[in-house]
XYZ file of C-alpha atoms in Angstrom:
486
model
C 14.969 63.463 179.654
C 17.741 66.489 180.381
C 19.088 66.300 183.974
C 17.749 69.299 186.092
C 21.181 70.796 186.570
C 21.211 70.966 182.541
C 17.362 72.311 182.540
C 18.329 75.418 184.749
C 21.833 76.390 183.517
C 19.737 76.910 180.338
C 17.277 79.064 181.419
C 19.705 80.965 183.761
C 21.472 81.625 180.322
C 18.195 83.001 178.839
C 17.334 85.321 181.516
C 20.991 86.769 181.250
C 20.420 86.746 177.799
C 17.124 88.949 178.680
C 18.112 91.089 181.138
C 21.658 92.357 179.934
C 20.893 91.862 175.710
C 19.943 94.320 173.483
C 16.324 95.570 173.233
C 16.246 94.111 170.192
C 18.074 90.786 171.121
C 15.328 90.320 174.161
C 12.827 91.026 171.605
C 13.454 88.939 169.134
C 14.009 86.057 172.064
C 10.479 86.423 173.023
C 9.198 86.392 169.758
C 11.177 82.931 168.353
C 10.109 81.752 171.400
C 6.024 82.525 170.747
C 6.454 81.812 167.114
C 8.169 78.174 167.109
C 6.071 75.358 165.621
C 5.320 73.332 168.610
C 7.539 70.378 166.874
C 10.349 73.027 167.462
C 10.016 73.691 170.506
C 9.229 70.437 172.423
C 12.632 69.865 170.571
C 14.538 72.593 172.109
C 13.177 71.535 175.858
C 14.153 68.240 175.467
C 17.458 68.062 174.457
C 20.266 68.742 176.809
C 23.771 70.506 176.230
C 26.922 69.495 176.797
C 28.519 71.952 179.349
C 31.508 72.588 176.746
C 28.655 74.238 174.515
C 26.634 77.364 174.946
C 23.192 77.036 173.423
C 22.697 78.799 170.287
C 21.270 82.391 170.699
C 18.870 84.383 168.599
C 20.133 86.596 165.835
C 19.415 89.965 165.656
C 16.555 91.296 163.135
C 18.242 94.394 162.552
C 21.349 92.883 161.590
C 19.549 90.136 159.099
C 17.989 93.849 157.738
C 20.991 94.834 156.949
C 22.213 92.097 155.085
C 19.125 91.927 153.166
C 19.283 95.826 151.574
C 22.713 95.404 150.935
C 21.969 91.723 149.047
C 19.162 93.581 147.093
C 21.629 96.101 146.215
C 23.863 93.714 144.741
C 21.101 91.980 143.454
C 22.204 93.455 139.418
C 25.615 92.280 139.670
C 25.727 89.340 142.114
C 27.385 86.344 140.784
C 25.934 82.603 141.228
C 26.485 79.508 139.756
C 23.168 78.808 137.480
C 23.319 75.749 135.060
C 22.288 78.436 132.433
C 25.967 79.383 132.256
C 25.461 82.708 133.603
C 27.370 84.020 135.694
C 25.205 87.035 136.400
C 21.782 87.190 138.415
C 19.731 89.828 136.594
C 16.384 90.617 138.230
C 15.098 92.517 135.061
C 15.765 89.252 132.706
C 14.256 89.913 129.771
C 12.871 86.445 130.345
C 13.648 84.629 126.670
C 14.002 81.590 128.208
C 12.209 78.248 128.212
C 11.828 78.424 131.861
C 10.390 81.978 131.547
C 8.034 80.539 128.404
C 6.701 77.202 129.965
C 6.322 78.180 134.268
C 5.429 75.014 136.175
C 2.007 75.346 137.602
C 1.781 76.877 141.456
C 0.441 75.448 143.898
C -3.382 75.702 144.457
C -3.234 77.827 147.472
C -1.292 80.139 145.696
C -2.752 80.035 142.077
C -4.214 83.340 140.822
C -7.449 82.446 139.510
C -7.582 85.606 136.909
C -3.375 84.657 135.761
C -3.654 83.844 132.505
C -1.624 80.561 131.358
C -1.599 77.354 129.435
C -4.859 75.155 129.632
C -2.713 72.051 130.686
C 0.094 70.203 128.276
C -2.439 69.712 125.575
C -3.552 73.549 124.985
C -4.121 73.794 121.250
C -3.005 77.389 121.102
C 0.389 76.234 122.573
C 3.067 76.134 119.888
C 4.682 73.338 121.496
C 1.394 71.273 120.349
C 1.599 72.401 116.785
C 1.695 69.412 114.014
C 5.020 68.079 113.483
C 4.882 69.193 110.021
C 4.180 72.533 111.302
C 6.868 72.901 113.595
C 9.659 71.733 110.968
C 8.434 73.760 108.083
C 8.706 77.161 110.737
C 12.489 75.375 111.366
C 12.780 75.417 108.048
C 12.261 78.948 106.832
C 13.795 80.709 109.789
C 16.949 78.445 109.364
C 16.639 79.696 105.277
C 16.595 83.159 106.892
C 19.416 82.593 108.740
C 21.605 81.063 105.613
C 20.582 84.148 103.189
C 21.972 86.464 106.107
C 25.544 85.221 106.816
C 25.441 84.014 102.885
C 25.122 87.735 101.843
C 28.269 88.877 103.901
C 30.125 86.416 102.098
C 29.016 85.802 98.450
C 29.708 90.283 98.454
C 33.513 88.956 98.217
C 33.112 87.314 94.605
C 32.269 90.382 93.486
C 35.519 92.831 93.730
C 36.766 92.132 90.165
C 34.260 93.786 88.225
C 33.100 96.145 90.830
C 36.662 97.722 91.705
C 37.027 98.079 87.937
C 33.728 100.186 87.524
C 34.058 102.464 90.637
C 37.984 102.463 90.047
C 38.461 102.142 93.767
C 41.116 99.508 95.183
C 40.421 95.948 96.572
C 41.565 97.027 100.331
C 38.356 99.699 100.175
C 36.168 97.353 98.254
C 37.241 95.239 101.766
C 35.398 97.727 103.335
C 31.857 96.337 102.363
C 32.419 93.778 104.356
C 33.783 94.787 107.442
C 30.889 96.768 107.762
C 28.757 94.061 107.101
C 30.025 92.526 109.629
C 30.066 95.434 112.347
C 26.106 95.230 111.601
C 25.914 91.746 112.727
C 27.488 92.442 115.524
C 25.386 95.109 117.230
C 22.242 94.137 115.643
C 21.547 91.721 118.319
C 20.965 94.663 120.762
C 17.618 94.672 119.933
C 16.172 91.442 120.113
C 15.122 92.562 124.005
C 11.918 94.144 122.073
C 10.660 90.587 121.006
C 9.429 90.456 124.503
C 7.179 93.099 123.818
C 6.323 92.410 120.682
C 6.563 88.962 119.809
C 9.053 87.023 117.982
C 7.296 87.119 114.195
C 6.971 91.642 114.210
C 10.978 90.868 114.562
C 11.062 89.168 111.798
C 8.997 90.803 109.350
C 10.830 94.065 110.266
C 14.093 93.000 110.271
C 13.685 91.412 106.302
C 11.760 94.270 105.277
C 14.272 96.491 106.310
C 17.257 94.266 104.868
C 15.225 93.995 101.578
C 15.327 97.943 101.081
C 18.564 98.237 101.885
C 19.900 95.026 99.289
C 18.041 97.890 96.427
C 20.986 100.406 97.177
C 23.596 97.840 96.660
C 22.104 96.964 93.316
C 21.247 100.035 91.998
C 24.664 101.452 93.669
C 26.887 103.902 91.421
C 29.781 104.717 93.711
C 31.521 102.516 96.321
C 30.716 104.598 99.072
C 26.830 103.891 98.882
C 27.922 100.289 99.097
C 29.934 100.591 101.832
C 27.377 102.502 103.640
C 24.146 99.957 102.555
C 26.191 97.059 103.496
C 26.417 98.255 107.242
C 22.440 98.454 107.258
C 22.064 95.420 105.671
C 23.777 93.388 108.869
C 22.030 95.286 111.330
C 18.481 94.408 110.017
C 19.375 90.967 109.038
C 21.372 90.372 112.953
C 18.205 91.143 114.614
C 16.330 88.702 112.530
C 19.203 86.097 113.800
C 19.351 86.908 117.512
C 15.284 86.006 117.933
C 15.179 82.973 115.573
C 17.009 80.789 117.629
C 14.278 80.935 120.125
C 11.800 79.956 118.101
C 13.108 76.377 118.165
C 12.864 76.281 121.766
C 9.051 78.023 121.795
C 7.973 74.626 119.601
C 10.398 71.799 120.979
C 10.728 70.940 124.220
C 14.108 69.989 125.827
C 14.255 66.302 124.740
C 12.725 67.041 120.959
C 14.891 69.970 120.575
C 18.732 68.907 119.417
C 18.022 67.881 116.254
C 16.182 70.982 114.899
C 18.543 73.238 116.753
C 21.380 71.485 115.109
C 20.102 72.566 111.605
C 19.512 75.645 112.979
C 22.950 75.981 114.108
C 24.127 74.525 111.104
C 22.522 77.189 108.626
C 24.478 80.623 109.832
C 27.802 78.317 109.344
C 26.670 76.926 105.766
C 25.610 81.091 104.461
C 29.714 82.057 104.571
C 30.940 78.900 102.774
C 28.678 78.924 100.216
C 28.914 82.504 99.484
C 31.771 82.209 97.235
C 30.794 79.493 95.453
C 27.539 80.908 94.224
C 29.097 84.129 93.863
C 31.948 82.897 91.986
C 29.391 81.316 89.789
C 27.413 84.682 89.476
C 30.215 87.191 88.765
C 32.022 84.368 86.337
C 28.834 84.487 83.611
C 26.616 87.434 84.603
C 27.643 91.410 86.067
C 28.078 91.795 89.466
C 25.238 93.409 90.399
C 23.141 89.653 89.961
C 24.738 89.131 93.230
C 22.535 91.472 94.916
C 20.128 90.493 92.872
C 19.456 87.281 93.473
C 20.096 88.031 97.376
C 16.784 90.084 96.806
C 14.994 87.338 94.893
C 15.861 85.556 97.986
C 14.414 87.584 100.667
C 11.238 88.200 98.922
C 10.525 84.261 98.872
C 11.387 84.523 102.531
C 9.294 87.646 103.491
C 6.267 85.847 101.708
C 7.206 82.629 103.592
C 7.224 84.581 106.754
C 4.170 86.182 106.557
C 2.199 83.189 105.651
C 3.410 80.085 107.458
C 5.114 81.756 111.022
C 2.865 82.685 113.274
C 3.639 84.450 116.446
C 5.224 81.394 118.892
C 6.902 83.577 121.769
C 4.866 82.186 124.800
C 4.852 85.076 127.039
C 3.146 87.255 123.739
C 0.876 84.545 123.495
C -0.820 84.390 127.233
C -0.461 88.305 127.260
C -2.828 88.810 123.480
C -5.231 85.582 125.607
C -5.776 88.260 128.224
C -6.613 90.610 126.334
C -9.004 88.625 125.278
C -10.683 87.792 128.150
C -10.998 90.739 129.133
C -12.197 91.924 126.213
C -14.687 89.207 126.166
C -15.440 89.443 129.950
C -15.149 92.903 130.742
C -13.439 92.303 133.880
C -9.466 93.717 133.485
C -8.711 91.500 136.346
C -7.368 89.047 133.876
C -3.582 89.074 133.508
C -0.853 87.313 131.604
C 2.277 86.799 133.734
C 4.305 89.700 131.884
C 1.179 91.941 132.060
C 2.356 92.107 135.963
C 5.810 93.406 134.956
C 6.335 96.812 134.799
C 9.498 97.467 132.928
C 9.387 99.777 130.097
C 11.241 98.897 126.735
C 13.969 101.391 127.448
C 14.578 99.865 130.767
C 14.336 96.132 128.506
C 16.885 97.365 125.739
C 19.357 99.218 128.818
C 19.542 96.481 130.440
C 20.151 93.945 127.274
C 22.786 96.834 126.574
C 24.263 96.080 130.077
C 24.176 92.590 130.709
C 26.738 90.925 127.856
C 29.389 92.849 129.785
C 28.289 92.149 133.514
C 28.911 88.327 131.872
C 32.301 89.009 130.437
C 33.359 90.875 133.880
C 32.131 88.357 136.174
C 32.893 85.480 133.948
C 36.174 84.480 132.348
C 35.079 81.033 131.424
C 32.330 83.330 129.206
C 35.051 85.709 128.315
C 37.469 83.103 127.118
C 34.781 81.106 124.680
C 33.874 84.405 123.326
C 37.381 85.330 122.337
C 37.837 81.534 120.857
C 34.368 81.792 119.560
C 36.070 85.477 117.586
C 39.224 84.090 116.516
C 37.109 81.141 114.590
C 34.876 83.264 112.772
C 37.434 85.901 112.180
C 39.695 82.903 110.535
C 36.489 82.079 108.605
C 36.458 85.279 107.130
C 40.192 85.168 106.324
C 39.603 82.579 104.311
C 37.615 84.541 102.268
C 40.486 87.030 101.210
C 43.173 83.710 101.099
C 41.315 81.401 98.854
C 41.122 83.651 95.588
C 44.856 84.543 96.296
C 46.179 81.063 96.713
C 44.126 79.339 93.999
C 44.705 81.726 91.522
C 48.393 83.098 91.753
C 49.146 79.423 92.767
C 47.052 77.165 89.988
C 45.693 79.598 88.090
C 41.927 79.338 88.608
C 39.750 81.590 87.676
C 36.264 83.049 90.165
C 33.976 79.785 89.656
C 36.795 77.445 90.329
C 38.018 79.221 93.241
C 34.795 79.347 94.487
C 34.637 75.996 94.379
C 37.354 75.180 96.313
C 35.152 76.140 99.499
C 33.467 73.111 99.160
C 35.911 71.721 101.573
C 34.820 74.192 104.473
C 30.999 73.636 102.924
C 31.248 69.961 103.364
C 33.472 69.791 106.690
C 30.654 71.759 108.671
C 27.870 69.256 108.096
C 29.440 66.070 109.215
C 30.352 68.187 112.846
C 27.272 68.541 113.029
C 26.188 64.878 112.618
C 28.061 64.198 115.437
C 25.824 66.604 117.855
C 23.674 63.499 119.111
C 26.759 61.709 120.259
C 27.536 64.731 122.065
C 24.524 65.077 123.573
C 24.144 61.729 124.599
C 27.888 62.295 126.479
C 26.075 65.641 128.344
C 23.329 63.527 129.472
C 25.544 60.528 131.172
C 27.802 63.127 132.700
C 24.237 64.880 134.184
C 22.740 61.488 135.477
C 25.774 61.283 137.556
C 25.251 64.368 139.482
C 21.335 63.048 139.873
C 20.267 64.768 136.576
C 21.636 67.790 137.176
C 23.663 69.317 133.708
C 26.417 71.857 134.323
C 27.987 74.506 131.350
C 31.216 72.923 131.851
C 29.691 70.032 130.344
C 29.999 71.346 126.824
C 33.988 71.894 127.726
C 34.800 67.929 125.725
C 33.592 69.112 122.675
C 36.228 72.204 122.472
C 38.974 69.859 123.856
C 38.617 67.465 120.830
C 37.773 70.109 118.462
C 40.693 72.676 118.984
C 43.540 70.298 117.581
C 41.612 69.760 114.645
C 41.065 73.420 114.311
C 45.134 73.917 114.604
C 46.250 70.921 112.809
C 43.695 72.434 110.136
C 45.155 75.548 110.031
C 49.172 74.316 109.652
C 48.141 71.839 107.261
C 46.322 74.439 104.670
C 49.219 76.793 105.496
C 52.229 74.508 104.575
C 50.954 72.991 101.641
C 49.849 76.277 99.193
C 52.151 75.695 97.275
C 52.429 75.744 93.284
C 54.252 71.993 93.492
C 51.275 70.584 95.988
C 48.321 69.508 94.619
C 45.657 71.719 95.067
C 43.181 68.942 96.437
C 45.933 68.784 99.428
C 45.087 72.204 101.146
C 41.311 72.225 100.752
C 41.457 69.230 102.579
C 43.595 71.304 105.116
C 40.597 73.111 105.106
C 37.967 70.706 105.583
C 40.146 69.244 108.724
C 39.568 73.356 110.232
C 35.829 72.895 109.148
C 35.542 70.079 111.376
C 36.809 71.655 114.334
């Protein structure tokens, strides 16, 4: 029990407090002291003070206002530390995220009872309770989609003999073809913000049909500038298709389930460029040029067809929205809602914002910035290669287009066995989680890069100081396969 003297020095200090405060301190007084939970309060009249201390007063409302409209309008750019990797808090996330796709349940006071969602863990129409069989032959054909993509930006380079020698142009505009290829790839990702509206398998369909009529042009082409131009659409419909496939993976799998098919996943953009030349080299060395493209068509007609009949739709959100619909359809009562049916973004607002956020990440972000500059120098070096190999190998030891496209098998084989070691890796991220109580952090990934970047450099000076006409050639395609490992 608090000594008396104690008892009344405190409430001497709250009638000061009341009679010279604010109106809105004295208010807000009052009302913490009619709102307390009664545990609260019999706490605050027992316990005594030390006569060093002053009790703790109430804060103003109207300052804890003010704090709150300027947080909300911060809210777009306001930096936290998510174990996402983001460095950015978005309110208008486009939600393509597993967290977005699977909720957890709220409470039962709080439940709406017309929300539409999953019928437990065992809901048939959930795609993460497809057949296993199911799930890996999807994995299969998007990851196939993925390979003929990046593999037609790179098997185009096999074919500048023939085709500077028909359009009479030189090799540095031939080039050209794909650079722009490239420049399609990179913006094409811009639009995979209207999966959320329309589900991941419209993207799909789209973006091949649309990369399908624009490999005709480049078949058909009679001049170097339709090529050039055709080449640009071609990587902007076949980018969108690879900025939604990845999700897919994580619609059927769930976090435990999910390394191995996103490892062949991963694996298949990174396989397309080193195989390019090779089957280009053997294309161009026995048929015209022009069987490049067509074959690329041949291709993504299999794929289309594949698409269309063994994908379904497996975007969650699209799912429990097209169930309401449904219902209340069925029902007649519009009541019935899907979680995104609540939202009320438009898709410009969606595609804005997707337009806005990569850079909000690289300005708040260095670690982000940095990995996408390392991530740019890798892939540009990949492409280097492209223009190196036929130089080297055939000014140095004479091959001729099948043989030099061969000699990418050391990049070709090089990228598989890094990816073999992915479980290890994984198995590293989850011992370094377990220690901070389960809890993974981005920074996690970091040991990969440190043990990969010397191979990556020591790959790089060992293909560089051995292309030489007195080396044997085995000596810096294995130069390369040390760079594919990294």
């Amino acid at each position: 029990m608090p000594l008396p003297s104690e008892n009344m020095e405190e409430k001497d200090l709250e009638k000061q407090d009341l009679e010279l405060g604010s109106p809105t301190l004295a208010t807000t007084h009052l009302e913490e002291k009619e709102e307390k939970p009664p545990s609260l309060t019999s706490t605050s009249t027992s316990s005594s003070f030390s006569p060093d201390f002053e009790p703790i007063r109430a804060t103003s409302t109207r300052r804890q206002s003010r704090d709150t409209t300027r947080s909300h309008k911060t809210a777009s750019l306001r930096r936290h530390i998510s174990n996402n990797g983001y460095g950015c808090d978005d309110p208008l996330d486009d939600s393509d995220n597993p967290t977005f796709a699977s909720p957890p349940p709220p409470d039962d006071d709080e439940k709406d009872p017309f929300e539409v969602g999953w019928d437990g863990d065992n809901d048939p129409e959930n795609p993460r309770n497809m057949s296993k069989a199911k799930k890996w032959v999807i994995v299969g054909i998007t990851s196939f989609g993925s390979f003929i993509v990046t593999n037609a930006s790179a098997t185009y380079t096999a074919t500048y003999t023939q085709m500077d020698a028909e359009f009479h142009n030189s090799r540095l505009i031939a080039t050209l073809g794909l650079s722009t290829f490239v420049l399609g790839i990179a913006l094409g990702p811009f639009w995979s913000p209207l999966a959320e509206f329309y589900g991941r398998r419209p993207i799909y369909l789209a973006s091949f049909l649309s990369f399908i009529l624009f490999l005709i042009p480049s078949a058909v082409a009679r001049n170097i500038q339709t090529m050039i131009t055709v080449r640009f659409f071609q990587g902007l419909s076949g980018s969108a298709f690879l900025s939604v496939s990845g999700g897919t993976v994580g619609d059927m799998f769930i976090r435990d389930e999910m390394q191995l098919p996103m490892a062949i996943f991963t694996l298949a953009p990174f396989i397309g460029p080193s195989t390019g030349p090779l089957i280009g080299g053997l294309v161009n060395s026995f048929l015209s040029w022009r069987w490049t493209h067509y074959i690329l068509l041949i291709e993504s007609a299999v794929l289309i067809v594949s698409l269309y009949f063994f994908v379904p739709e497996t975007y969650h959100p699209v799912l429990l929205s097209r169930r309401a619909a449904h219902l209340r359809l069925t029902t007649s009562d519009p009541r019935y809602l899907a979680p995104t049916d609540k939202t009320t973004r438009s898709v410009l607002t969606t595609i804005s914002t997707a337009l806005l956020r990569p850079f909000q990440i690289l300005l708040f972000e260095p670690m982000a910035l940095l990995l996408d500059i390392y991530s740019a120098i890798l892939l540009g070096l990949l492409y280097l290669f492209f223009g190196a190999f036929p130089l080297i190998f055939s000014t140095n030891y004479g091959f001729n287009l099948w043989q030099v496209g061969l000699t990418f098998m050391g990049l070709l084989l090089s990228m598989p066995l890094a990816t073999m070691t992915m479980p290890f890796w994984h198995r590293y991220r989850n011992k370094l989680a377990e220690r901070r109580g389960g809890v993974g952090e981005p920074e996690d990934q970091l040991p990969m890069v440190v043990v990969a970047a010397p191979l990556i450099t020591g790959g790089l000076f060992w293909f560089g100081f051995t292309t030489y006409p007195w080396v044997h050639w085995i000596v810096p395609i294995i130069g390369s396969f040390v760079f594919g490992l990294g």
